[in-house]
Each structure stands twice: as C-alpha cells, then as structure tokens.
XYZ file of C-alpha atoms in Angstrom:
500
model
C 0.000 0.000 0.000
C 2.348 2.645 -1.252
C 1.460 6.045 0.136
C -0.626 4.734 3.070
C 0.031 6.254 6.500
C 2.239 4.163 8.785
C 1.937 3.846 12.577
C 4.470 2.268 14.916
C 3.272 0.814 18.235
C 4.136 -1.953 20.682
C 0.987 -4.015 20.064
C -1.539 -4.084 17.223
C -4.933 -5.542 18.090
C -7.176 -6.789 15.312
C -10.792 -6.800 16.513
C -12.568 -4.559 19.014
C -14.866 -7.041 20.686
C -14.580 -7.791 24.424
C -11.291 -9.712 24.041
C -9.673 -7.026 21.885
C -10.889 -4.161 24.073
C -9.757 -5.866 27.288
C -6.365 -6.580 25.706
C -6.017 -2.930 24.715
C -6.974 -1.686 28.186
C -4.465 -4.005 29.864
C -1.700 -3.120 27.425
C -2.224 0.587 28.019
C -2.198 0.062 31.792
C 1.218 -1.558 31.364
C 2.454 1.425 29.382
C 2.473 -0.279 25.990
C 1.453 1.721 22.926
C -1.492 0.205 21.091
C -3.339 0.397 17.795
C -6.737 -1.338 17.891
C -8.718 -1.720 14.680
C -12.035 -3.281 13.707
C -13.620 -3.962 10.336
C -17.093 -3.001 11.579
C -18.702 0.386 11.093
C -19.340 1.011 14.806
C -19.449 -0.658 18.234
C -21.968 -3.434 18.868
C -25.430 -2.092 19.738
C -27.512 -5.176 20.600
C -27.216 -8.883 21.268
C -24.347 -11.333 21.703
C -23.105 -12.411 25.177
C -25.212 -11.889 28.277
C -23.332 -12.867 31.466
C -20.110 -12.320 33.413
C -19.025 -15.289 35.490
C -17.235 -15.111 38.821
C -13.742 -15.068 37.330
C -14.510 -12.267 34.878
C -15.941 -10.213 37.734
C -12.616 -10.686 39.545
C -10.875 -9.294 36.481
C -13.228 -6.372 35.927
C -12.843 -5.525 39.604
C -9.078 -5.319 39.000
C -9.789 -2.956 36.069
C -12.034 -0.793 38.243
C -15.185 -1.111 36.107
C -17.081 -3.763 38.062
C -18.969 -1.432 40.447
C -20.567 0.483 37.581
C -21.424 -2.783 35.808
C -23.001 -4.120 38.999
C -25.252 -1.069 39.156
C -26.617 -1.961 35.723
C -26.577 -5.763 35.809
C -28.568 -8.451 37.594
C -26.948 -10.924 39.987
C -27.981 -14.520 39.392
C -26.723 -17.677 41.083
C -29.740 -19.968 40.848
C -30.888 -22.325 38.124
C -34.378 -23.802 37.945
C -36.114 -26.451 35.898
C -39.767 -26.123 34.889
C -41.868 -28.952 33.471
C -45.544 -29.849 33.258
C -46.649 -26.477 34.568
C -44.504 -26.365 37.698
C -40.964 -25.927 39.002
C -39.414 -29.333 39.601
C -36.016 -28.254 40.912
C -34.051 -25.229 42.027
C -30.304 -25.318 42.653
C -27.413 -22.921 43.276
C -24.732 -24.900 45.110
C -22.176 -24.707 42.313
C -22.118 -20.989 43.035
C -22.620 -20.919 46.791
C -19.908 -23.548 47.309
C -17.201 -21.413 45.669
C -14.418 -20.750 48.171
C -12.588 -17.481 48.731
C -14.489 -15.482 46.144
C -16.315 -12.174 46.417
C -18.606 -12.854 43.460
C -20.383 -16.226 43.744
C -22.795 -15.477 40.917
C -23.304 -14.554 37.288
C -23.729 -10.860 36.574
C -26.333 -10.773 33.820
C -25.578 -7.921 31.450
C -25.517 -7.479 27.682
C -22.260 -7.467 25.737
C -22.793 -3.957 24.269
C -22.855 -2.462 27.784
C -19.727 -4.375 28.784
C -17.920 -3.175 25.671
C -18.982 0.419 26.349
C -17.412 0.285 29.798
C -14.167 -1.181 28.474
C -14.019 1.472 25.731
C -14.647 4.212 28.294
C -11.428 3.438 30.203
C -9.355 2.925 27.054
C -7.336 6.045 26.224
C -6.730 4.939 22.638
C -9.587 5.228 20.114
C -10.728 2.188 18.169
C -10.195 2.649 14.428
C -13.363 1.301 12.792
C -13.947 0.484 9.091
C -10.405 -0.914 8.933
C -10.048 -4.235 7.124
C -6.967 -6.399 7.600
C -5.291 -7.339 4.322
C -2.035 -8.988 5.335
C 0.395 -9.684 8.176
C 4.115 -9.702 7.424
C 6.280 -11.126 10.204
C 10.022 -10.632 10.518
C 12.438 -11.484 13.301
C 11.749 -8.373 15.343
C 8.372 -6.963 14.219
C 5.057 -7.505 12.434
C 3.690 -5.267 9.720
C -0.104 -5.236 9.622
C -1.356 -4.134 6.213
C -4.858 -2.681 6.448
C -6.968 -1.158 3.706
C -6.456 2.329 5.130
C -3.093 2.199 6.904
C 0.025 0.205 7.765
C 0.913 -0.569 11.384
C 4.275 -1.871 12.553
C 4.487 -3.437 16.005
C 6.377 -5.902 18.137
C 3.308 -8.116 18.546
C -0.124 -8.535 16.944
C -3.162 -9.948 18.743
C -5.724 -11.516 16.416
C -8.978 -11.051 18.328
C -11.164 -10.717 15.256
C -13.741 -13.399 15.912
C -14.695 -16.804 14.567
C -14.080 -15.762 10.943
C -10.694 -14.333 11.900
C -8.812 -12.820 8.989
C -5.627 -12.992 11.076
C -6.016 -16.747 11.497
C -6.742 -17.155 7.777
C -3.636 -15.195 6.798
C -1.566 -17.451 9.041
C -3.231 -20.477 7.467
C -3.900 -21.996 10.888
C -6.494 -24.820 10.695
C -9.685 -24.235 12.705
C -10.587 -27.778 13.670
C -13.667 -29.367 15.156
C -17.231 -30.456 14.517
C -20.487 -28.777 13.547
C -23.570 -30.399 15.086
C -26.734 -30.040 13.031
C -28.233 -27.577 15.514
C -29.376 -24.028 14.852
C -30.842 -22.042 17.740
C -32.973 -18.958 17.839
C -32.201 -16.236 20.362
C -34.640 -13.554 21.468
C -34.011 -10.485 23.650
C -37.459 -9.257 24.606
C -39.666 -7.655 27.219
C -42.553 -9.771 28.470
C -46.176 -9.348 29.460
C -46.855 -12.533 31.396
C -48.412 -14.052 34.493
C -45.512 -16.498 34.801
C -43.966 -16.213 38.295
C -41.009 -13.960 37.464
C -37.811 -14.770 39.312
C -34.194 -13.626 38.784
C -32.855 -17.053 37.877
C -31.955 -19.104 34.832
C -34.854 -21.401 33.937
C -34.610 -24.487 31.750
C -38.020 -25.527 30.383
C -38.890 -29.112 29.568
C -41.681 -30.491 27.371
C -41.980 -34.114 26.231
C -38.673 -35.014 27.881
C -36.628 -32.358 26.061
C -35.194 -29.080 27.401
C -35.468 -26.935 24.261
C -36.132 -23.508 25.808
C -34.011 -21.554 28.294
C -34.863 -18.233 29.903
C -31.986 -15.980 30.946
C -32.889 -13.008 33.182
C -31.303 -9.756 32.101
C -30.835 -6.122 33.067
C -33.688 -3.594 32.679
C -36.286 -6.359 33.028
C -35.185 -7.791 29.699
C -35.559 -11.527 29.094
C -33.363 -13.601 26.822
C -34.650 -16.865 25.397
C -32.715 -19.599 23.627
C -35.017 -21.792 21.536
C -34.303 -24.983 19.581
C -36.950 -25.360 16.856
C -37.896 -28.154 14.497
C -39.910 -25.757 12.326
C -38.597 -22.836 10.272
C -36.592 -20.513 12.516
C -38.551 -17.283 12.661
C -39.411 -14.866 15.438
C -43.058 -15.895 15.181
C -42.268 -19.594 15.577
C -39.878 -18.819 18.437
C -42.580 -16.935 20.328
C -45.025 -19.797 19.681
C -42.515 -22.293 21.131
C -41.930 -20.138 24.220
C -45.682 -20.053 24.853
C -45.787 -23.844 24.558
C -42.988 -24.357 27.100
C -44.317 -21.769 29.586
C -47.837 -23.229 29.587
C -50.185 -23.006 31.398
C -49.019 -19.432 31.938
C -49.830 -16.622 29.512
C -46.997 -14.767 27.784
C -46.935 -11.927 25.247
C -44.041 -10.006 23.697
C -44.795 -6.246 23.642
C -41.251 -5.194 22.648
C -38.368 -7.232 21.209
C -34.896 -5.703 20.984
C -33.075 -8.446 19.100
C -33.869 -11.653 17.274
C -31.205 -13.788 15.684
C -30.093 -17.323 14.980
C -26.814 -19.047 15.628
C -25.477 -22.278 14.241
C -23.613 -24.397 16.745
C -19.951 -24.672 15.789
C -17.162 -26.242 17.791
C -13.744 -25.195 16.577
C -10.254 -24.888 18.068
C -7.245 -23.349 16.337
C -4.478 -25.900 15.856
C -1.959 -23.272 16.975
C -2.339 -19.906 18.693
C 0.895 -18.494 17.249
C 2.472 -17.569 13.957
C 5.746 -19.348 13.095
C 7.795 -16.470 14.497
C 5.685 -16.140 17.648
C 4.822 -12.452 17.178
C 1.218 -12.937 16.035
C -1.100 -14.589 18.550
C -4.795 -15.524 18.535
C -7.257 -14.864 21.355
C -10.987 -15.106 21.982
C -13.256 -16.450 19.239
C -10.398 -16.273 16.729
C -8.821 -19.127 18.696
C -11.898 -21.085 19.823
C -15.676 -21.120 19.260
C -18.323 -23.275 20.869
C -21.971 -23.425 21.865
C -23.262 -20.595 24.051
C -24.442 -23.022 26.733
C -22.832 -22.216 30.059
C -22.095 -18.596 29.138
C -18.408 -19.234 28.487
C -17.697 -17.361 25.246
C -17.047 -13.792 26.373
C -15.690 -15.015 29.702
C -13.108 -17.287 28.096
C -12.014 -14.438 25.815
C -11.514 -12.068 28.753
C -9.397 -14.697 30.498
C -7.374 -15.056 27.286
C -6.655 -11.317 27.389
C -5.549 -11.381 31.044
C -3.367 -14.447 30.429
C -1.758 -12.973 27.315
C -1.027 -9.276 27.765
C 1.320 -9.517 30.771
C 3.323 -12.049 28.797
C 3.538 -9.711 25.790
C 4.591 -6.902 28.125
C 7.466 -9.007 29.470
C 8.221 -10.048 25.890
C 8.839 -6.387 25.039
C 11.273 -6.296 27.983
C 13.337 -9.125 26.529
C 11.685 -12.189 28.094
C 10.316 -13.492 24.821
C 10.360 -17.194 25.718
C 7.634 -16.505 28.284
C 5.149 -15.459 25.574
C 4.746 -18.970 24.167
C 3.566 -20.314 27.537
C 0.239 -18.589 26.802
C -0.694 -21.295 24.299
C 0.461 -24.113 26.589
C -2.052 -22.941 29.194
C -4.930 -21.385 27.318
C -5.342 -23.833 24.434
C -5.970 -26.772 26.741
C -8.456 -24.677 28.739
C -10.256 -23.764 25.493
C -10.436 -27.451 24.577
C -12.018 -28.213 27.958
C -14.503 -25.331 27.628
C -15.436 -26.530 24.144
C -16.061 -30.019 25.519
C -18.265 -28.716 28.339
C -20.340 -26.560 25.995
C -20.709 -29.490 23.593
C -22.073 -31.711 26.351
C -24.503 -29.006 27.443
C -25.870 -28.211 23.991
C -26.428 -31.890 23.212
C -28.150 -32.469 26.538
C -30.933 -30.058 25.512
C -32.436 -33.035 23.665
C -32.749 -34.793 27.029
C -34.495 -33.847 30.259
C -33.789 -30.670 32.197
C -32.554 -32.832 35.096
C -29.852 -34.344 32.884
C -28.879 -30.844 31.719
C -28.488 -29.695 35.327
C -26.358 -32.737 36.168
C -23.888 -31.786 33.427
C -23.785 -28.203 34.737
C -22.961 -29.521 38.205
C -20.135 -31.725 36.928
C -18.590 -28.866 34.954
C -19.182 -25.951 37.317
C -15.443 -25.157 37.465
C -15.619 -23.859 33.904
C -19.071 -22.276 34.063
C -18.239 -20.242 37.171
C -14.638 -19.745 36.071
C -13.603 -20.232 39.676
C -12.236 -23.739 39.332
C -10.148 -23.491 36.180
C -6.687 -24.907 36.829
C -3.464 -24.528 34.836
C -1.206 -27.542 34.569
C 2.234 -27.543 36.189
C 4.054 -28.272 32.958
C 5.104 -24.725 32.155
C 7.572 -22.540 33.978
C 4.762 -20.238 35.123
C 3.269 -22.795 37.550
C 5.178 -24.885 40.086
C 5.402 -25.714 43.769
C 3.121 -27.611 46.135
C -0.404 -27.204 47.504
C -0.897 -25.269 50.730
C -4.568 -24.426 51.191
C -5.834 -21.816 50.361
C -2.920 -21.305 47.920
C -2.747 -23.950 45.196
C -0.387 -23.485 42.236
C -2.306 -23.241 38.991
C -5.581 -22.173 40.606
C -7.044 -18.676 40.884
C -5.633 -16.609 43.706
C -8.004 -16.815 46.688
C -9.619 -13.488 47.524
C -8.821 -13.475 51.239
C -9.823 -10.813 53.734
C -6.626 -9.481 55.314
C -5.514 -6.772 57.731
C -2.817 -4.360 56.623
C -0.058 -3.209 58.905
C -1.871 0.116 59.405
C -4.959 -1.744 60.690
C -7.121 -1.324 57.577
C -9.028 -4.339 56.284
C -8.293 -5.184 52.665
C -9.088 -7.939 50.180
C -6.066 -9.679 48.686
C -7.231 -8.705 45.182
C -6.991 -5.062 46.202
C -3.216 -5.323 46.594
C -2.568 -7.297 43.395
C -1.063 -5.467 40.433
C -1.422 -6.572 36.828
C 2.006 -5.101 36.135
C 3.731 -7.300 38.705
C 4.166 -10.675 40.304
C 2.876 -10.315 43.870
C 5.238 -12.023 46.311
C 3.972 -12.920 49.783
C 6.797 -13.528 52.257
C 5.221 -15.839 54.824
C 5.854 -15.242 58.530
C 9.047 -13.229 58.050
C 10.724 -15.924 55.953
C 13.559 -14.805 53.740
C 12.733 -14.655 50.018
C 15.579 -13.827 47.658
C 14.206 -11.995 44.652
C 16.495 -12.224 41.620
C 17.694 -8.884 40.315
C 15.915 -9.294 36.972
C 12.566 -9.807 38.760
C 12.801 -6.772 41.068
C 11.200 -4.263 38.617
C 8.252 -6.637 38.192
C 7.739 -7.552 41.856
C 5.085 -6.389 44.312
C 6.326 -7.641 47.698
C 4.269 -8.023 50.880
C 4.800 -9.770 54.208
C 2.018 -12.253 55.005
C 1.739 -12.845 58.751
C -0.368 -15.852 59.703
C 0.456 -17.390 63.076
C 0.590 -15.484 66.357
C 4.284 -16.078 66.952
C 5.287 -14.400 63.723
C 2.951 -11.559 64.495
C 4.573 -11.108 67.898
C 7.981 -10.777 66.206
C 6.745 -7.641 64.453
C 6.528 -4.449 66.432
C 3.515 -2.253 65.778
C 5.847 0.411 64.388
C 7.398 -2.075 61.909
C 4.009 -3.315 60.763
C 2.745 0.162 59.958
C 5.958 1.072 58.195
C 6.193 -2.096 56.087
C 3.875 -3.696 53.566
C 2.357 -6.216 55.935
C -0.786 -8.320 55.622
C -2.188 -10.423 58.473
C -4.371 -13.464 57.830
C -6.375 -15.206 60.548
C -7.094 -18.356 58.581
C -5.493 -21.781 58.767
C -1.695 -21.494 59.165
C 0.384 -22.511 56.179
C 2.886 -25.382 56.571
C 6.326 -24.386 57.862
C 7.928 -25.216 54.509
C 5.979 -22.407 52.833
C 8.349 -19.431 52.846
C 6.826 -17.676 49.864
C 3.751 -17.494 47.670
C 3.912 -15.926 44.209
C 0.757 -14.626 42.535
C 1.048 -14.076 38.795
C -0.130 -10.800 37.212
C -3.321 -12.541 36.010
C -4.208 -13.457 39.610
C -3.343 -17.144 39.428
C -1.105 -18.780 42.014
C 2.224 -19.348 40.299
C 4.251 -20.827 43.126
C 3.989 -22.032 46.724
C 7.039 -23.336 48.530
C 10.402 -22.713 50.116
C 12.306 -21.001 47.288
C 10.215 -18.397 45.474
C 13.433 -16.842 44.228
C 14.255 -19.940 42.192
C 10.774 -19.868 40.658
C 11.188 -16.190 39.694
C 14.641 -16.891 38.240
C 13.001 -19.440 35.946
C 10.486 -16.831 34.812
C 12.952 -14.031 34.144
C 15.327 -15.758 31.799
C 15.413 -16.502 28.093
C-alpha cells in the first residue's frame, strides 16, 4: 500500500470485541502503545453475550469497572427447571460452594454495555472500518497491512472473531465439529403471568429441554429456543408459549432476534511461526453458548496474554509462548463442556443440570486450573494457595490496621510475592522491577515478632485463617491473579520466569 500512512506501536490488536478491548486496556495500563482496529462500522449495539461469570468479575474488579457494571446488571446464582406447569427443581450450590471469592454469581448484562465500559477506560480510540489485508512477520516486528493504513508493532493480537482474517492469513487450521443444531435467540420484554424470578430457567416439554430463559438487566428476558420448524421470530414466540404453559406470555417489545449455528472449533496453533502474532478469543476457539463461556473465556485469554507480551517487550520473549500451553488446553475443555450441554438439551432438564454440576469449574470460572508443565506454575499445595488455581480473595488486615481484600493489593504489572511469617525470600535482580512484595503474617508467633511500628511502616498483611505449613516461605501470585508458586524457594521460581 504505497502512500498509506504508517503507525508504529508496541501491540496491534485486530478486533474490538470484548477480548480485543480488554487486551487494549491491559496493554495501556502496562504502558504499551497500542493500535486497535475493527472492520465493523461502529461498536456493537444489541445482542451477543449476556453474562459475566465469577472469574470475569474478579478481572473487571481489577480494572475498576465492576462497580458500575453491577449497578446496571442483575446478579444470578440460581438455576431452575420447569416442566408440566410447575418448578421441579431449584439449585445454586455450584455458586454458593465457591471458596474465597467475592462474586459467587453470574452478573447478567448485555455485551454492548460491557464493551462500552471497556471502551470508556481505554485512552486509545478504536479505528473502525479498517479491514486487515495482510500480516508480514520478521524477526523483530510484524507489519499489519490494512486497507487504510500500515501498522508496525512488536506483537499482533488476532482477536477478530470466529471468521478471523488474522487466522486465515496465518493459514492456521480451525478444527472441530459442527452439530446439526441451529438455535434462535430472542431479547425481549414480556407481558406474562408467569412467576417472574431472577434465575436461569430451563423448560422441559416431552422429555426435552429446548427452551431456556436468561434473566437480564432492565427487566429484559433472553430466550434460547431450539426449533424443528422454520426458525422465525413468530415460531420462536409460539414455542416459548408452549414451554411456559399453562401461563400466559406476550411479547410487547423485542430488541433483538437472531439465529446461531452451533460450531465447535479450536485453532491448531495460537501463534504464527515467528511467535509475534497470537490468537485470542473467538479467533482461537468457538463453541456453543451453553454455560455462558464465550465472552468469559475471551476475557481470560486477554488477562493471560497481555502480561506475557509486556514481558516479551522487555526481553523475556520465551515466556510469551507459555500462553498457548495454558490457554489452548483450557479452550479445549470449555469446548467439551459446551458441547455436552448443547447436546443435553435433547434430554431432560434434570440431565442438563447434572452436566452443569459436573462442569461448574468452567461455568463459574472459579475452578479453572493450569497444569504444572510450564515454567509459570510450580510448587506444592498449601490451602488456600494452590499453584495453577485462581488466587483466593482473602480478607486481610494491613499493617496500618485497615481491612483489605487480597485482590486489592494485586497489580497486573507485577508478580505479587507474599513472604510468609518473616521468611527470607531472595528476589532475583531481573525480577525486582516486576515484583510487588508483601509480608504475610499468619500465626501469632510471627505476628509477635513484628513491632507495631514495623508493621505500619512495612507492607504487611495479616491473615487469621489456617496457618500454612512451615515449609511455605513464599507465595507468588502471577499478574493474572493465578497462584504461580507455593514453597520454600520463590526466588528460584522467579529466576526461571525471568530468563530466556
């Protein structure tokens, strides 16, 4: 594109959906320069995803946008089944049993609102009507050729959805199956005498659970409907009436009607050959909407990826590839869970609920675990800190006497190191600029060793829970709020991170 304007940034992001926007926000918070482009004419106005799980609420709390989203959204942690004119079950234990979390619930809220809040805290404008033409990778940069500009950057994130142009340019196979299932989706306001309740309801008729009702903000109701007849709004409304019988239901105002074909696809690789172009969100994996995992998995991709790219720009490039080692296997598991759920809609609602219960770790996001086969996760279990699991959100007391949640002291720009009961932790010199160090005082003896003056002066946190084993000298929390290490030698773990 001779004569086209050229930009130079640290990271180019293709796609301004939730994954792309979250990636841009995180990159800017780390001080990286960003160019984010999207082929669409404008931001999404209606439809798409409808729920934030527990883990995504953790992340949006870290970004500072969760309180305003909570004001607009609807909390939901209960699922019901309705058959033959009555409720036959009501359950919530997969939420209420979550340990050490502040958000044991879905936050029901439409994707356009979520994207608006991410865009509001992003200090770089999205460039719309910008179509990707080519990606040219060299040893030290990527040139993104767009129809209206050229952007050179150290890394490119392909977050441009299921039909990803970035993935196509890289010729990465998008592998999987396509069940012969097409669903209708309806965002509507209701006039009904059905007993309204702020919970997810699965409706069953003739032994099949073909209609689900998702409560939404503003009194909106979302329905997912599996039809045998022609998929139209009229037929969808007729099917909803059938499944809600004997109650009356009318649809005075509908905001969005659409269809979606179930596809289950996983990119064979997340990276270009040179490792400077990386896929995230729907560009890397797509699956059925059941379980509300699409947007949530993409947000977790962004949080897992951007800190690695940041350290890659600082010279620790070998760390970047560990993103695929962790996130691709999680995407495969999520795809499997969604596949089981969507196929179970042809069975009873009870069977559907049983599958939800068995796979609650992925639906809530609170139980996702990274394997200890990369250098980012190692050590031993010491409840409540388990390497590979989400960092527990403990209630602690700071040295100045103020109560604080552990997530309030985490920094996305740093590894948070907890020195347990005054144990010595040697932080390697290379890790010092990326370390957020606190003393974690647990048992009374260690607390007695600290004078009140020392506690106020130092970064000290006191925890009144179960004491950790004596061999635990340090706990390392990764920037994405997963436990990276628990054990005696946190310094050795950090040395393994900060080397190429």
